[in-house]
Structure formats: structure tokens, C-alpha cells
mmCIF file of C-alpha atoms and ligand atoms in Angstrom:
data_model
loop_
_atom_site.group_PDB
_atom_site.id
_atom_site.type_symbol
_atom_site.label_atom_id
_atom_site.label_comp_id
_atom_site.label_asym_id
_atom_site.label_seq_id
_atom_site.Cartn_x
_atom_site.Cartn_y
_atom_site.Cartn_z
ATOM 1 C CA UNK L 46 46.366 3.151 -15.338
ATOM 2 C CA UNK L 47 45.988 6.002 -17.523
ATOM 3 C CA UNK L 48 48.157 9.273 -17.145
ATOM 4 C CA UNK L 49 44.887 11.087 -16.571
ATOM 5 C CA UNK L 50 44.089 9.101 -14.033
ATOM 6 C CA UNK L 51 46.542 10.414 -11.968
ATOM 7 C CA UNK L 52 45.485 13.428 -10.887
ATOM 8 C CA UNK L 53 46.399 15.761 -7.411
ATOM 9 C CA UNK L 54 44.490 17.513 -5.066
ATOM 10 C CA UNK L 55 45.554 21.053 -4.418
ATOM 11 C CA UNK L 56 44.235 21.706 -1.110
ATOM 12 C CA UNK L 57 45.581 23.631 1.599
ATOM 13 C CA UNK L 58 45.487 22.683 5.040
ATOM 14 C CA UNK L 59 42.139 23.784 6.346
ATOM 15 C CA UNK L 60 42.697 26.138 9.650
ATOM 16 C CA UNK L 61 40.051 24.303 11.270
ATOM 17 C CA UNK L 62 42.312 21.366 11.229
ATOM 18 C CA UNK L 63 45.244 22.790 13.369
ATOM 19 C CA UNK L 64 48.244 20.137 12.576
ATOM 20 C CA UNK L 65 49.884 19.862 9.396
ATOM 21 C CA UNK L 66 48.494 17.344 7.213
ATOM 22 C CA UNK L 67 49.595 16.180 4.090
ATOM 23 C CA UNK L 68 48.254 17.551 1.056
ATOM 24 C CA UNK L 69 45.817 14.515 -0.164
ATOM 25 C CA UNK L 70 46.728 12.404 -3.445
ATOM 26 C CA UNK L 71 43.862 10.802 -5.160
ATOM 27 C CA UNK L 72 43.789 8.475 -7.616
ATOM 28 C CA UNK L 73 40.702 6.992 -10.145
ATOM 29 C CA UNK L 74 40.911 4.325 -12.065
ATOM 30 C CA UNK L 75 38.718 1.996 -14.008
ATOM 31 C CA UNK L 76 39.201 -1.990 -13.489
ATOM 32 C CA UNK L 77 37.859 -4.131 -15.634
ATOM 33 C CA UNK L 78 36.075 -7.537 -13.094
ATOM 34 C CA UNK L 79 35.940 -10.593 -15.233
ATOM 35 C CA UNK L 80 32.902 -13.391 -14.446
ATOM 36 C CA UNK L 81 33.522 -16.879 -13.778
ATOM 37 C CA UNK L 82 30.633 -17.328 -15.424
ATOM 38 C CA UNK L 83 28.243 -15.085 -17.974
ATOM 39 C CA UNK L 84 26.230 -13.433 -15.554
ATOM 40 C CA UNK L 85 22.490 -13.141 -16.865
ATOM 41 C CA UNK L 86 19.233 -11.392 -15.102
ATOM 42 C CA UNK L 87 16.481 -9.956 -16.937
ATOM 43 C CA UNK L 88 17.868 -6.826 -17.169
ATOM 44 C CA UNK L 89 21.492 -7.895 -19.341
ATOM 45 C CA UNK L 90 23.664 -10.586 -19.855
ATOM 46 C CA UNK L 91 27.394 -10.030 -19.742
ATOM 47 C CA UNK L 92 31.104 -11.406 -19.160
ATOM 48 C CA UNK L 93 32.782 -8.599 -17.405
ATOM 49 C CA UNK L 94 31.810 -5.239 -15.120
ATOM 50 C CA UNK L 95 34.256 -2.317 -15.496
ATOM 51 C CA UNK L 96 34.067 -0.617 -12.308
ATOM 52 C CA UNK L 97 35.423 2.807 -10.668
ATOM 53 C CA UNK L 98 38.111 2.828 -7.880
ATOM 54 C CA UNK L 99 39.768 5.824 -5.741
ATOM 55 C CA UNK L 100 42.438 5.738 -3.688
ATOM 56 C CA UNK L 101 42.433 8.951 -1.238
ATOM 57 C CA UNK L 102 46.090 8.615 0.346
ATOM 58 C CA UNK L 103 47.232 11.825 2.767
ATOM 59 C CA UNK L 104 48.863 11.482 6.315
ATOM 60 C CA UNK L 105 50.719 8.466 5.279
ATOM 61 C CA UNK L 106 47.004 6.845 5.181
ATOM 62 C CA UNK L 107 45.242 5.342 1.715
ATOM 63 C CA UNK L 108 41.883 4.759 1.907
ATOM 64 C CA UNK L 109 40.540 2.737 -1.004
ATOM 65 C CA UNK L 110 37.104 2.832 -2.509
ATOM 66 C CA UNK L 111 35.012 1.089 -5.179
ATOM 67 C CA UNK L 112 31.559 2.437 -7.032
ATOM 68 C CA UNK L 113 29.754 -0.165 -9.672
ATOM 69 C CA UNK L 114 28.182 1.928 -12.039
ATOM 70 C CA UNK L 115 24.192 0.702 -13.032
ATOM 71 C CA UNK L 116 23.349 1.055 -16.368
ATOM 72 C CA UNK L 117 19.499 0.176 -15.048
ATOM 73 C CA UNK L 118 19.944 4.147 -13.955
ATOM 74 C CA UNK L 119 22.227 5.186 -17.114
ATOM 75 C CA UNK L 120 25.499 5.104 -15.465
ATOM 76 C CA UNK L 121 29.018 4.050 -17.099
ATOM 77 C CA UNK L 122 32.162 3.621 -15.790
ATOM 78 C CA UNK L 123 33.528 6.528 -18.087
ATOM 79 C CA UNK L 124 30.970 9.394 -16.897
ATOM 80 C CA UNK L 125 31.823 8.031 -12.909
ATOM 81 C CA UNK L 126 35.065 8.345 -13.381
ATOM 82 C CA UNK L 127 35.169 11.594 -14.483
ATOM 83 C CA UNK L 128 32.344 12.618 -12.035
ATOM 84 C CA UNK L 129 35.244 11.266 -9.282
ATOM 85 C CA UNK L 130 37.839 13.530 -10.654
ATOM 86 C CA UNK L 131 35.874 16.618 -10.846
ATOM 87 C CA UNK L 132 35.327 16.529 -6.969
ATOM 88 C CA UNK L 133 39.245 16.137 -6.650
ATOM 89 C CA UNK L 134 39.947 19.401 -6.076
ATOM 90 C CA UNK L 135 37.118 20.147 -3.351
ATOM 91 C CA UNK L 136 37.846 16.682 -1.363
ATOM 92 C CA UNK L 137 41.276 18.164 -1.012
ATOM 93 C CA UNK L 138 39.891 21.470 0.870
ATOM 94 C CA UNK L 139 37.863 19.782 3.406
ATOM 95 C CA UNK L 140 38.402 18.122 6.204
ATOM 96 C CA UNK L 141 37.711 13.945 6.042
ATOM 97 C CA UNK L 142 37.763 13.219 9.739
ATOM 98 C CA UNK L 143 34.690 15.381 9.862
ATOM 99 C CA UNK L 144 32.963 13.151 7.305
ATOM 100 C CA UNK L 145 29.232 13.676 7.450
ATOM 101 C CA UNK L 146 30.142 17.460 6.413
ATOM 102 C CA UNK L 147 32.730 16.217 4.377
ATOM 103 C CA UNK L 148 30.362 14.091 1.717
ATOM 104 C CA UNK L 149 27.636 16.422 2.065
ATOM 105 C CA UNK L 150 29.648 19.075 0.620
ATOM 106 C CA UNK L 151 31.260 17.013 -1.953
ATOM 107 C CA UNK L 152 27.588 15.084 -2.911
ATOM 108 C CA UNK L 153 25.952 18.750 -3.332
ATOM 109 C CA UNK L 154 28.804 19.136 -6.539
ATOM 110 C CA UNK L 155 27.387 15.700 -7.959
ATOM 111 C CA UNK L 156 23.947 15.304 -9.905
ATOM 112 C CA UNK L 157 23.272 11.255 -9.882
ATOM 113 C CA UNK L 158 26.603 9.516 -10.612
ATOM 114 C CA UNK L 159 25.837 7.086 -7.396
ATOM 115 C CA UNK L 160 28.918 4.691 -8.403
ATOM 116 C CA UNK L 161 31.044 7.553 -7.720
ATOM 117 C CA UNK L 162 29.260 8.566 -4.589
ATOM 118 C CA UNK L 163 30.030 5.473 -3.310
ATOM 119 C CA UNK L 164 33.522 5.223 -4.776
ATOM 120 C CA UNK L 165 34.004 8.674 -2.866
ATOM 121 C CA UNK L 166 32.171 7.876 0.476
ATOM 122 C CA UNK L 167 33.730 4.269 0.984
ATOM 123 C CA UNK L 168 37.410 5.468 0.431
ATOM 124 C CA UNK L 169 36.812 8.361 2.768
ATOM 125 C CA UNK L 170 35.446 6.075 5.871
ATOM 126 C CA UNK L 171 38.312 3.498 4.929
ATOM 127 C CA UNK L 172 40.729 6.722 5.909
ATOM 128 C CA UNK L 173 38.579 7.465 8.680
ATOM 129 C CA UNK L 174 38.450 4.506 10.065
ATOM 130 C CA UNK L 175 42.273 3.958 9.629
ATOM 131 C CA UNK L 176 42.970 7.387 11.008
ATOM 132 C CA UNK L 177 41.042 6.622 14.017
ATOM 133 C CA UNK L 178 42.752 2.544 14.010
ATOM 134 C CA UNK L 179 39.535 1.154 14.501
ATOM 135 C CA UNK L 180 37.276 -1.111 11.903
ATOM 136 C CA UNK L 181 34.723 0.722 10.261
ATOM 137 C CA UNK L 182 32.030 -1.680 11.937
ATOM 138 C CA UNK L 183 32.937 -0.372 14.981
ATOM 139 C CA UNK L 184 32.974 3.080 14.091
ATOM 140 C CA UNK L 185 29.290 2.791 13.215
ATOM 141 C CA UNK L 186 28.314 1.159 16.948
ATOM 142 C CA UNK L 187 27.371 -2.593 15.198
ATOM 143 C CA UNK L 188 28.474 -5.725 16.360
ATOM 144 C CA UNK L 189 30.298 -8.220 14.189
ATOM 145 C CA UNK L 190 28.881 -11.030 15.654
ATOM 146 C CA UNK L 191 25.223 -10.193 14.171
ATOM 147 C CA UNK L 192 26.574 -10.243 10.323
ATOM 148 C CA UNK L 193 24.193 -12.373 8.460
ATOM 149 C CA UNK L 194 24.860 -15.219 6.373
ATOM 150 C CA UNK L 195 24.869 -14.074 2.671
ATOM 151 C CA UNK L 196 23.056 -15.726 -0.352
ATOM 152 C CA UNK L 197 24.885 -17.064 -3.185
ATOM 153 C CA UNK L 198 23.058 -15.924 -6.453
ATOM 154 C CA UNK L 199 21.906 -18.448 -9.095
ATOM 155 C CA UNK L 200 21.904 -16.150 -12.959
ATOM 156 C CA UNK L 201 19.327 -17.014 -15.284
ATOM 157 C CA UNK L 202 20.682 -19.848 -17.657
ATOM 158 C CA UNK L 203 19.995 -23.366 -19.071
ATOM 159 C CA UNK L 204 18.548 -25.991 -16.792
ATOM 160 C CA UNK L 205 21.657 -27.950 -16.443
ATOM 161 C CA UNK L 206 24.008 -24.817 -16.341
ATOM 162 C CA UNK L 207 21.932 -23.998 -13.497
ATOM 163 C CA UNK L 208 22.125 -27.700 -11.769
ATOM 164 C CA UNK L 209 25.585 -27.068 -11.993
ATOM 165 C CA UNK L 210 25.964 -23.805 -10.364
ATOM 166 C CA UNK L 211 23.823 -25.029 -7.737
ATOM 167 C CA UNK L 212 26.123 -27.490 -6.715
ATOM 168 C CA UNK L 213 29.155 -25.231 -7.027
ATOM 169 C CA UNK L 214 27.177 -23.463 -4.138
ATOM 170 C CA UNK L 215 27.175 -26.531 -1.927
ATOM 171 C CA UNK L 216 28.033 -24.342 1.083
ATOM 172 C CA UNK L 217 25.740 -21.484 1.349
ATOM 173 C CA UNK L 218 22.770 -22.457 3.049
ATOM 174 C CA UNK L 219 20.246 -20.119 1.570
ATOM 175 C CA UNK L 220 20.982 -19.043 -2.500
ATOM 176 C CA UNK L 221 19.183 -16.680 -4.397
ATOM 177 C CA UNK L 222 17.785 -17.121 -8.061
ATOM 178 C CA UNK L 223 17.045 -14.750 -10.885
ATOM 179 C CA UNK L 224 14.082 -15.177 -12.257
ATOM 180 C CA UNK L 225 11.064 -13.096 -14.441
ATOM 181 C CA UNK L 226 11.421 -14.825 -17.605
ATOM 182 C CA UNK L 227 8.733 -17.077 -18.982
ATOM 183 C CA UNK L 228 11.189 -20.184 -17.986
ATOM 184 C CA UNK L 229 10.840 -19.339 -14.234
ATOM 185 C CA UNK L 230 9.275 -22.755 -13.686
ATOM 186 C CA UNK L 231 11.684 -24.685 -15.579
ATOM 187 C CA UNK L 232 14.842 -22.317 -13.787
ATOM 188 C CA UNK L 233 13.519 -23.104 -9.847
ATOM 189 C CA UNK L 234 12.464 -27.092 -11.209
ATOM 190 C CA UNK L 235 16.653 -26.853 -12.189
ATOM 191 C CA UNK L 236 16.829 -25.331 -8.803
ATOM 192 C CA UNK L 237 15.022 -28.087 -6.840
ATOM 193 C CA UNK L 238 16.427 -31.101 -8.702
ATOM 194 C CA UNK L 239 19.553 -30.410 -6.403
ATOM 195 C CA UNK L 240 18.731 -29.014 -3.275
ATOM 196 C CA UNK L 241 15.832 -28.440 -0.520
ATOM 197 C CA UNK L 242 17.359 -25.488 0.726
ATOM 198 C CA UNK L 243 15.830 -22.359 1.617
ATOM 199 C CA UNK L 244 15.438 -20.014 -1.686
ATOM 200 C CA UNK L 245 15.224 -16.049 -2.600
ATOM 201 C CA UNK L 246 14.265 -15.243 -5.784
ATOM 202 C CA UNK L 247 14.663 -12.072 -7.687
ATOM 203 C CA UNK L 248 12.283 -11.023 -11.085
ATOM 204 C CA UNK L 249 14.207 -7.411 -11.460
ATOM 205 C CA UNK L 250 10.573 -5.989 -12.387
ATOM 206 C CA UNK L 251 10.402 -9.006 -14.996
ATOM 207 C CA UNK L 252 7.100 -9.549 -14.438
ATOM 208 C CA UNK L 253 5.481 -6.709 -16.445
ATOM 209 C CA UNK L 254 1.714 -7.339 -14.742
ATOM 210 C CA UNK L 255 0.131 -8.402 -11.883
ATOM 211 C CA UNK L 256 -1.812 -11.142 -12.541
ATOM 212 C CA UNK L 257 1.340 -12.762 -14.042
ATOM 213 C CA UNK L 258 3.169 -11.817 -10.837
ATOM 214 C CA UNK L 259 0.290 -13.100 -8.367
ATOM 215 C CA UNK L 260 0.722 -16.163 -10.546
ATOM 216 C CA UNK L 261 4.098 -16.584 -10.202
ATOM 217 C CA UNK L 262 4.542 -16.112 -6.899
ATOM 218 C CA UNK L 263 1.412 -18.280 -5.457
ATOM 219 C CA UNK L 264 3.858 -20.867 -7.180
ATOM 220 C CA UNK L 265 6.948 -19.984 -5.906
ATOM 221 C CA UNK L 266 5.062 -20.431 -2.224
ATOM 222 C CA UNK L 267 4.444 -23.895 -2.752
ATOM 223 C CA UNK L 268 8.787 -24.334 -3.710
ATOM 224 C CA UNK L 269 9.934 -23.405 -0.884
ATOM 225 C CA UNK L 270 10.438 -19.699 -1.571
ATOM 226 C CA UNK L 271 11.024 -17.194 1.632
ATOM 227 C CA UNK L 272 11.329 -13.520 -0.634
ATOM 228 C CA UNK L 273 10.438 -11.977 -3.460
ATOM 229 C CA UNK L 274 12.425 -9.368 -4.830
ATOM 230 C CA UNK L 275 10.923 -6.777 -7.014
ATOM 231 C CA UNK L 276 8.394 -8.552 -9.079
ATOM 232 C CA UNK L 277 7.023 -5.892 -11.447
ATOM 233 C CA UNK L 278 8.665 -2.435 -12.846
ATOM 234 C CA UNK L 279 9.638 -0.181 -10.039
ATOM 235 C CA UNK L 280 7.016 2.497 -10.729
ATOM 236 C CA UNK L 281 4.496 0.127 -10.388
ATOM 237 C CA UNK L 282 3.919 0.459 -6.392
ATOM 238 C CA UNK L 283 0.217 0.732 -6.230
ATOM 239 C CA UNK L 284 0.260 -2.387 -8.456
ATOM 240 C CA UNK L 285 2.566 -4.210 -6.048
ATOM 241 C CA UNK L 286 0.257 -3.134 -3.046
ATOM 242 C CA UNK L 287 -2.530 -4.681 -4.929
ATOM 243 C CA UNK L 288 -0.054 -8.145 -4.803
ATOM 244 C CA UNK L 289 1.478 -7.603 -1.727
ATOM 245 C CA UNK L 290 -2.740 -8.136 -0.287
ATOM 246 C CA UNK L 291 -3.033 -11.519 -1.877
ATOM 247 C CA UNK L 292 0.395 -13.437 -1.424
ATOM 248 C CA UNK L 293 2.253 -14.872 1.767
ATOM 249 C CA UNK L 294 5.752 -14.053 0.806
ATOM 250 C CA UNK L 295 7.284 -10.730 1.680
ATOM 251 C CA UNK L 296 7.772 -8.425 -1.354
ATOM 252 C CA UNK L 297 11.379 -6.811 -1.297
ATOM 253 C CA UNK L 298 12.144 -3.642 -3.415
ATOM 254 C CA UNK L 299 15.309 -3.354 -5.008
ATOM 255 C CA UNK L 300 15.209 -1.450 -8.276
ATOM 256 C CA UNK L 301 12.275 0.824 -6.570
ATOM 257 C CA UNK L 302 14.502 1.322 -3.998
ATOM 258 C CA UNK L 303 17.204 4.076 -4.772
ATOM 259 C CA UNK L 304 17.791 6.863 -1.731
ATOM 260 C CA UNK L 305 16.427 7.395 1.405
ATOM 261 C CA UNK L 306 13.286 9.822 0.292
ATOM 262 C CA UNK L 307 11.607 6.306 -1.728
ATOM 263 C CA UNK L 308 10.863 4.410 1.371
ATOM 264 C CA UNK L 309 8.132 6.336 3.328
ATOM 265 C CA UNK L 310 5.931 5.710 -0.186
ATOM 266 C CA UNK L 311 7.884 2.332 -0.196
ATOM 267 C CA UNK L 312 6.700 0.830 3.080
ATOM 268 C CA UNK L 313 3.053 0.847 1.601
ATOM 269 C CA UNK L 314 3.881 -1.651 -1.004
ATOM 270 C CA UNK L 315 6.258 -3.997 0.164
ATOM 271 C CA UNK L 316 7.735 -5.474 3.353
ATOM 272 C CA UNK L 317 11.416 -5.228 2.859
ATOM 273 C CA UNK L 318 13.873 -3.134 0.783
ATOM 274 C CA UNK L 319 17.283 -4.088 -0.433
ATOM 275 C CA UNK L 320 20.288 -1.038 0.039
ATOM 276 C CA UNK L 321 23.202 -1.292 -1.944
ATOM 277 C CA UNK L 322 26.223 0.999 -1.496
ATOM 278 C CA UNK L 323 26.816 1.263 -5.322
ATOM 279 C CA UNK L 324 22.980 2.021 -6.146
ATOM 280 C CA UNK L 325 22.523 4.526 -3.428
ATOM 281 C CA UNK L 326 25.902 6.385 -2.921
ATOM 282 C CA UNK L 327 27.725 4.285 -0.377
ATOM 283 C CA UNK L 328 28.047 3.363 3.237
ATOM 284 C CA UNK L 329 26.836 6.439 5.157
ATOM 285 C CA UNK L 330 23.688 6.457 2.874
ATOM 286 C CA UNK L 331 23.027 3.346 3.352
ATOM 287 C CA UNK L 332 23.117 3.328 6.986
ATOM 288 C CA UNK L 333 20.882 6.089 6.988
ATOM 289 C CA UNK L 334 17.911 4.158 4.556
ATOM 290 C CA UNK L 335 18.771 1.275 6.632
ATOM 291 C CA UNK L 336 17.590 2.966 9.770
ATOM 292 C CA UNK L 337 14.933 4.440 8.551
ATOM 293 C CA UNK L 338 13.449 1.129 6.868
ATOM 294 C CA UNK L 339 13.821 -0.193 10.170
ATOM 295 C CA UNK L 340 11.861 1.990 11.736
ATOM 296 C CA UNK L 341 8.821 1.496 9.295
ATOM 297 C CA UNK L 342 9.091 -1.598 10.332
ATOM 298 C CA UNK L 343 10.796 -2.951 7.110
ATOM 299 C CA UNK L 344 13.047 -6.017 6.507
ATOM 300 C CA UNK L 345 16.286 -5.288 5.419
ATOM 301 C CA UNK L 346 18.985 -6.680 3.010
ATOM 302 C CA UNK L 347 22.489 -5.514 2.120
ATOM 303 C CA UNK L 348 22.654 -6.083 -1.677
ATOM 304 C CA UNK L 349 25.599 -5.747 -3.997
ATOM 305 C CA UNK L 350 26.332 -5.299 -8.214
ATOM 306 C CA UNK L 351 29.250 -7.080 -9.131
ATOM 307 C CA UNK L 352 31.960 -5.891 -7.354
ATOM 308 C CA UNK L 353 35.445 -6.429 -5.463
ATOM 309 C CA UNK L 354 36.183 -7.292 -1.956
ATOM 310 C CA UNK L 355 36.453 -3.268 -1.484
ATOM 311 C CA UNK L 356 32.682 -2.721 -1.836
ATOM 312 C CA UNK L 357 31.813 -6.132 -0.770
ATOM 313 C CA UNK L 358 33.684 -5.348 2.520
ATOM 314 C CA UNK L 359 32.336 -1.935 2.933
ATOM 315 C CA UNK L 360 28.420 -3.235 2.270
ATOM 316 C CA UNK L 361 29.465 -6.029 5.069
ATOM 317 C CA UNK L 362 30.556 -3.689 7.509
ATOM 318 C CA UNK L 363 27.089 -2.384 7.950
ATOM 319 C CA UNK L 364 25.795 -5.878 7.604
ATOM 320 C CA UNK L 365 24.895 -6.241 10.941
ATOM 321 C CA UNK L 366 22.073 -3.523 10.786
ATOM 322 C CA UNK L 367 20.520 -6.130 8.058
ATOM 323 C CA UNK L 368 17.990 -8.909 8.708
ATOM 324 C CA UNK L 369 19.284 -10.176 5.381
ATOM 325 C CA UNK L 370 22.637 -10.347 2.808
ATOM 326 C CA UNK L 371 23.352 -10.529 -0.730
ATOM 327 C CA UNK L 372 27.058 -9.742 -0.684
ATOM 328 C CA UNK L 373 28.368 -12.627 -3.225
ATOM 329 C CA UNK L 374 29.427 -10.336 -5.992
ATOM 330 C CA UNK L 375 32.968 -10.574 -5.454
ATOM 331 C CA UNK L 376 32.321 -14.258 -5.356
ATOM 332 C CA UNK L 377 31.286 -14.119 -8.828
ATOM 333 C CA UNK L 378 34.693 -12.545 -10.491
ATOM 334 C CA UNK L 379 37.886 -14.573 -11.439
ATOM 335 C CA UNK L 380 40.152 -11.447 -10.831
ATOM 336 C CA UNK L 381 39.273 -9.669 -7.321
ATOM 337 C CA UNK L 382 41.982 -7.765 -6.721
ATOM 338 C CA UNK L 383 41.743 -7.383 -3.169
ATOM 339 C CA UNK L 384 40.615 -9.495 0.008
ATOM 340 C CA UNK L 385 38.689 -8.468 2.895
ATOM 341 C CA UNK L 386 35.166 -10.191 4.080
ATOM 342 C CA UNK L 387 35.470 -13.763 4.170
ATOM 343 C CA UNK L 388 32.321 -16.570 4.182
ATOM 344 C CA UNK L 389 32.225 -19.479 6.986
ATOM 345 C CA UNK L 390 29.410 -21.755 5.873
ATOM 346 C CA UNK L 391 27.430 -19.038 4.388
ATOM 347 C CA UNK L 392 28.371 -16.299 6.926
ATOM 348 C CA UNK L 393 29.541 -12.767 6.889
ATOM 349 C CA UNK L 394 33.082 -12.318 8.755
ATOM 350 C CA UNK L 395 34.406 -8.869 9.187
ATOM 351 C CA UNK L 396 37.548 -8.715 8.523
ATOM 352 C CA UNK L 397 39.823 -6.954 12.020
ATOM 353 C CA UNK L 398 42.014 -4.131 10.648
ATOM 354 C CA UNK L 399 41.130 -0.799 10.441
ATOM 355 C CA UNK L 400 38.926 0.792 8.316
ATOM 356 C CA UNK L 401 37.758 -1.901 5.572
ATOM 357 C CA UNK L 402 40.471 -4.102 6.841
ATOM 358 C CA UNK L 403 40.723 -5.208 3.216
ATOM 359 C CA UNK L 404 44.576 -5.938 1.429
ATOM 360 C CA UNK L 405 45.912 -6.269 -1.711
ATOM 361 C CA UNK L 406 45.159 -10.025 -3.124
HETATM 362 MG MG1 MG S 2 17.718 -7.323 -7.120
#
């Protein structure tokens, strides 16, 4: 960790809070997540994520957070770092227990920067939910027991690189493959060589027309194929209406799909949208744009970037809102350096502590 890294709060103890409290400490950090294998989509192709994490410790509590910055929306983990430290100062004023006030405040200091949104918002609710000794599933009124069973997701790569991830995946029931290349055909025919399982596939706007994507996809319905995440570039929604008219597969957006305001023109285009704490700011956002999907009367997914079991177990603990999850990224990583949600033949387990419930690995 770098000496700037550490840096101090200098709050005092707001009046409105009564008893002493400590003054905060908090702590950001980049950590550098290395692939088991390269991880390809048609977006980039890479061998590690370097990722922002804060550690908000006061009352003897540390809640931890993580933020994946997207370089789809020209974010790095240098700029979220520092966009995490800036707020140090102001977190340390305000009172966390009183969160909804507490993020708006600190959010309104922040233009963009969602990996640090979400680095900020998921170690706040971890403290919250710690302060309070309850899980943060619980704080948000959702029942465990309705987690979903996650996808395992299939990168784009060479037929028999593919074969072979496919049976690494033996035990996830449902797996999800990138796809929007001119190889789709040959990827899924990989796909299908090995299993008859249920598949998800994802073109991350690949398809750049849509007579290429209504071709596509009235092949993908005859393999076997139950979603279709964004198929053509994000600003491309009266395009996607067009397709969403002439194909029997819901359309998910993912990369169209950034804060809450996008899906009231959203729900005219496709049938589903995919939230994901890193792309929209972190849990309490997504919660919110989960809601109101719902009552569109959208699907719903919990997606992820590659990250650790800290944002993996904070997207999980408002799985159970989801008809859907995509929460393998920590899956993907050789070093996680924590451990929190755990998969049972493809499903989503909340872990019991409070807060994230998620430890040191
Ligand atoms: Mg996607």
C-alpha cells in the first residue's frame, strides 16, 4: 500500500449524533485481481483488473468496500482512487448510520467515477450493517432463500479453449457466453459439443446492425438460447425495438443500462436490464433501478466486472430482488483476497455475519 494511500478523516463528531464516536479512518487502495484465464469479450482482452478498495473503520467497526472501474465509460483505477480520497474528508463529517443522506451528500461531490461510488456506498452499508449486527440482506427486507443461481461466464476464445472451460464449469447449471464476433457460430458449436444446458449469451453491442443481430439471434433460438444481452451499441434503442418485434428471446440491456433515469426509455426496447454495483454506483443504487425495472415490468439480473468476494458479496446481497445472476467474477481471479458468497450447485448463498459477512481469505 502506498503512503498516500493512507489517508485520515478529520471529522468531528456530528451533534446530531449524541455519543462519542470515533473519529473515522479510511483507507484506499488499488489491488491488482489476476485471471485464471485471459479474459476476452468484444470490448478487450486482458490478464488482470486493478480494482479500488476502502476500508471505512470508526467505532471499533471496518467496513470494507470494492469499486471495478469500466474503461467502456473511461474509468481507471488511478482517477477512482483519487475520486475516493477526495470525499475523505466529507465522509468523516456525516453521519453513516443515516446512510441514504449520507451517500447523497457524498455522490453530489462526485461527477461519474461509479467504481468509487460503489467502493464508497458498499463499505458504508458493510458498517451499517455491522453497526446494526445484522446481514445486509436483511437490512434491505429480502429473503436469502430467493438468491438465484448464478451463471458461470464462457470468454470469447478458441474452440477447444472454450470446450475446455465448459467443462471446468461442470457444476453451474446455466453458463453464459460472450459472443458478437463473426465466430459466434463456431464459439456456441464449441459450446454445444459439451453440454445441453441452458445458455445466456452476451454480444456487448458487438453486433453493429440489425439485420446482423436479427440474424444472429433467430440462430441462437434454435441452440437453446434463453437471453440476449445487449446485441447492438447501447445508443441504438430504437434499433433494438425494431429487433426486439421480430425475435422470441428476451433482449437484456447491459451497457445501455447505467443509472436509474435510462430505464423508463429502456423498457421500450428490451425486456430485461442487467444492474451492476460497479457500473451504477453500488448497492443502494442498485436496489433502487432494481425496483423500478420491476415495476415496468422488466426482468432483472445482478451482473458483475471482475471483482472480489467484497463486491461479489455485496451484488449477492440484493440478489434476491433479481429474476436472474451473473455474479462469477470473483470466480474468475486466482488471487481473491477475501471470502464471502459461496455457490451450491450453481446457487447464490449469503453468507450469515453482519454486514457483507465477508473475511479475510
Ligand atoms: Mg454484459
Amino acid at each position: 500500500m502506498t503512503r498516500r494511500g493512507w489517508l485520515h478523516g478529520l471529522a468531528a463528531v456530528p451533534a446530531a449524533l449524541g455519543a462519542q464516536v470515533q473519529r473515522p479512518r479510511i483507507v484506499v487502495e488499488e489491488v491488482t485481481l489476476r485471471l485464471k484465464h485471459t479474459w476476452t469479450t468484444t470490448m478487450s482482452s486482458s490478464d488482470e483488473r486493478r480494482n479500488v478498495f476502502l476500508r471505512h473503520t470508526r467505532d471499533g467497526i471496518t467496513g470494507i468496500g470494492e469499486g471495478a472501474p469500466i474503461v467502456r465509460y473511461g474509468e481507471n483505477a488511478y482517477q477512482a482512487r483519487d475520486a475516493a480520497e477526495s470525499l475523505i474528508s466529507t465522509l468523516g463529517h456525516e453521519n453513516p448510520l443515516a446512510y441514504v443522506d449520507y451517500l447523497r451528500e457524498a455522490f453530489r461531490r462526485l461527477t461519474g467515477q461509479y467504481a468509487a461510488r460503489a467502493a464508497i456506498d458498499i463499505s458504508t452499508m458493510d458498517w451499517v450493517g455491522q453497526k446494526h449486527g445484522i446481514p445486509l440482506y436483511r437490512l434491505f427486507g429480502l429473503d436469502p432463500a430467493k438468491a438465484p443461481i448464478t451463471t458461470f461466464s464462457i470468454g470469447i476464445d478458441k474452440p477447444e479453449v472454450v470446450r475446455q472451460k465448459v467443462r471446468e464449469a461442470e457444476v453451474f447449471p446455466v453458463l453464459k457466453i460472450k459472443v458478437g464476433l463473426d465466430n459466434d457460430e463456431e464459439t456456441i458449436g464449441a459450446v454445444r459439443a459439451e453440454t445441453d444446458k441452458p445458455l445466456r449469451v452476451d454480444a456487448n453491442e458487438g453486433w453493429k446492425d440489425k439485420e446482423t443481430a436479427l440474424r444472429k439471434i433467430r440462430w441462437l433460438e434454435s441452440q437453446g438460447v434463453e437471453i440476449v444481452e445487449q446485441p447492438m451499441p447501447a445508443e441504438m434503442i430504437e434499433e433494438t425495438r425494431w429487433l426486439r418485434g421480430r425475435v422470441n428471446i428476451p433482449l437484456m440491456a447491459d451497457e445501455a443500462c447505467r443509472s436509474i433515469t435510462d430505464i423508463p426509455k429502456l423498457a421500450e426496447a428490451y425486456d430485461a436490464v442487467n444492474v451492476k454495483l460497479s457500473k451504477s454506483g453500488g448497492m443502494c443504487e442498485a436496489y433502487k433501478m432494481l425496483q423500478l425495472a420491476r415495476s415496468y415490468g422488466m426482468k432483472t439480473m445482478i451482473g458483475c466486472m471482475i471483482e472480489s468476494s467484497v463486491g461479489i458479496t455485496a451484488a449477492a446481497h440484493v440478489s434476491p430482488l433479481t429474476d436472474w445472476a451473473d455474479l462469477d467474477g470473483n470466480l474468475l481471479i486466482a488471487n481473491d483476497p477475501y471470502r464471502g458468497v459461496t455457490v451450491e450447485n450453481g446457487k447464490l448463498v449469503l453468507p450469515e455475519g453482519p454486514g457483507l459477512g465477508v473475511r479475510p481469505a
